[in-house]
Coordinates of C-alpha atoms in Angstrom, one line a residue:
M1 CA -8.8 -34.5 -13.4
A2 CA -7.8 -36.6 -16.4
V3 CA -10.3 -37.0 -19.2
E4 CA -11.4 -40.6 -19.6
S5 CA -11.7 -40.6 -23.4
V6 CA -12.2 -43.8 -25.3
E7 CA -8.9 -45.7 -25.4
S8 CA -9.6 -49.4 -25.6
D9 CA -9.8 -51.2 -29.0
A10 CA -13.2 -52.6 -28.1
D11 CA -14.6 -49.1 -27.4
I12 CA -13.1 -47.7 -30.6
R13 CA -14.4 -50.6 -32.6
S14 CA -17.9 -49.9 -31.2
I15 CA -17.7 -46.3 -32.4
L16 CA -16.6 -47.5 -35.8
E17 CA -19.8 -49.6 -36.0
Y18 CA -21.9 -46.5 -36.2
E19 CA -23.1 -45.6 -39.6
T20 CA -23.5 -41.8 -40.0
I21 CA -20.5 -39.5 -39.6
A22 CA -20.8 -35.7 -39.8
V23 CA -17.4 -34.4 -40.7
V24 CA -16.8 -30.8 -39.4
G25 CA -14.1 -29.2 -41.4
C26 CA -14.5 -31.6 -44.3
S27 CA -12.3 -30.3 -47.2
S28 CA -13.1 -30.3 -50.9
T29 CA -9.3 -30.5 -51.7
P30 CA -8.0 -34.0 -52.6
G31 CA -4.7 -34.7 -50.8
K32 CA -5.8 -33.0 -47.6
A33 CA -6.5 -35.3 -44.7
A34 CA -9.8 -33.6 -44.2
H35 CA -10.8 -34.7 -47.7
D36 CA -9.1 -38.1 -48.1
I37 CA -10.1 -39.6 -44.7
P38 CA -13.9 -38.8 -45.2
A39 CA -13.5 -40.2 -48.8
Y40 CA -12.0 -43.4 -47.3
L41 CA -14.9 -43.7 -44.9
D42 CA -17.4 -43.0 -47.6
E43 CA -15.9 -45.7 -49.8
R44 CA -16.3 -48.2 -46.9
G45 CA -20.0 -47.6 -46.6
Y46 CA -20.3 -44.9 -44.0
E47 CA -22.9 -42.2 -44.5
V48 CA -20.6 -39.1 -44.6
I49 CA -22.2 -35.7 -44.1
P50 CA -19.7 -32.9 -45.0
V51 CA -20.0 -29.8 -42.7
N52 CA -18.2 -26.9 -44.3
P53 CA -19.7 -23.4 -44.7
F54 CA -17.3 -22.6 -47.6
A55 CA -18.2 -25.4 -50.0
D56 CA -21.5 -26.4 -51.7
E57 CA -20.6 -30.0 -52.3
I58 CA -17.9 -32.4 -51.2
L59 CA -17.6 -36.1 -52.1
G60 CA -20.7 -35.6 -54.4
R61 CA -22.8 -34.7 -51.3
P62 CA -24.3 -31.4 -50.4
T63 CA -22.5 -29.7 -47.5
R64 CA -24.1 -28.2 -44.4
D65 CA -22.9 -25.0 -42.9
S66 CA -23.1 -26.3 -39.3
L67 CA -24.2 -29.3 -37.3
A68 CA -27.5 -27.6 -36.6
E69 CA -28.3 -27.6 -40.3
V70 CA -27.8 -31.4 -40.6
E71 CA -31.3 -32.9 -40.9
A72 CA -30.2 -36.6 -40.9
E73 CA -29.5 -38.3 -37.6
I74 CA -25.8 -38.2 -36.7
D75 CA -24.0 -41.0 -34.9
V76 CA -20.4 -39.5 -34.8
V77 CA -19.1 -36.0 -35.1
C78 CA -15.6 -36.2 -36.6
V79 CA -13.6 -33.0 -36.2
F80 CA -11.0 -31.6 -38.6
R81 CA -10.8 -28.1 -37.1
P82 CA -8.1 -26.5 -34.8
S83 CA -8.2 -27.5 -31.2
E84 CA -9.4 -24.0 -30.2
E85 CA -12.6 -24.6 -32.2
V86 CA -13.4 -28.0 -30.6
G87 CA -15.4 -26.4 -27.7
G88 CA -17.9 -24.8 -29.9
I89 CA -18.3 -27.9 -32.1
V90 CA -18.8 -30.1 -29.0
D91 CA -21.4 -27.6 -27.7
A92 CA -23.2 -27.8 -31.1
A93 CA -23.0 -31.6 -31.0
L94 CA -24.5 -31.7 -27.4
E95 CA -27.5 -29.6 -28.6
R96 CA -28.5 -32.7 -30.6
D97 CA -29.9 -35.8 -29.0
D98 CA -28.7 -38.1 -31.7
V99 CA -24.9 -37.7 -31.5
K100 CA -23.4 -40.7 -29.7
A101 CA -19.7 -39.9 -30.1
V102 CA -17.2 -37.0 -30.8
W103 CA -14.0 -37.9 -32.6
T104 CA -11.1 -35.4 -33.0
Q105 CA -8.5 -36.2 -35.6
R106 CA -4.7 -36.4 -34.9
G107 CA -3.3 -33.3 -33.3
I108 CA -6.8 -32.0 -32.2
Q109 CA -7.6 -32.1 -28.6
D110 CA -9.7 -30.1 -26.0
D111 CA -9.9 -31.8 -22.7
E112 CA -12.5 -29.4 -21.3
A113 CA -14.8 -29.9 -24.3
A114 CA -14.2 -33.7 -24.0
E115 CA -15.2 -33.6 -20.4
R116 CA -18.5 -31.8 -21.2
A117 CA -19.3 -34.4 -23.9
L118 CA -18.5 -37.3 -21.5
E119 CA -20.6 -35.8 -18.7
A120 CA -23.5 -35.6 -21.3
G121 CA -23.1 -39.3 -21.9
R122 CA -21.3 -39.2 -25.2
Q123 CA -18.2 -41.2 -26.2
V124 CA -15.1 -39.2 -27.0
V125 CA -12.0 -40.1 -29.0
Q126 CA -9.3 -37.4 -29.2
D127 CA -6.1 -37.1 -31.2
R128 CA -6.6 -40.2 -33.3
C129 CA -7.1 -40.8 -37.0
M130 CA -10.4 -42.5 -37.8
M131 CA -9.0 -44.0 -41.0
V132 CA -6.0 -45.5 -39.2
E133 CA -8.2 -46.9 -36.5
H134 CA -10.6 -48.3 -39.1
R135 CA -7.8 -50.0 -41.0
R136 CA -6.3 -51.4 -37.8
L137 CA -9.5 -52.7 -36.2
V138 CA -12.1 -53.2 -38.9
A139 CA -10.8 -53.4 -42.4

């Protein structure tokens, strides 16, 4: 069965209207997509929560080791980790009642995890760049 991830511009735009984005795999290294894309989102007013167990602070914000450690409400979980790690990240997102959408960046996809998220009533975007979509649809 094909996974019915979010594809329409209207649906993507609706996800981009959410305010709080937990970035799993957020990087402290400028020049890396996992740093520059969250920085772009931060500069546009999103509440970016870096999730990275190997850094103390990214973008001037304290990092969290995992989604479970994020105390704030999360609207979107944005994933910058290899596809084989997506399943565990989605499971952690589904343990929270607040996550409305899971977004995997370009080149990152796990259809089984996406299906679990969809069955749990969450929106899913796979293999798309959040910055590119924001520039195209919102900026």
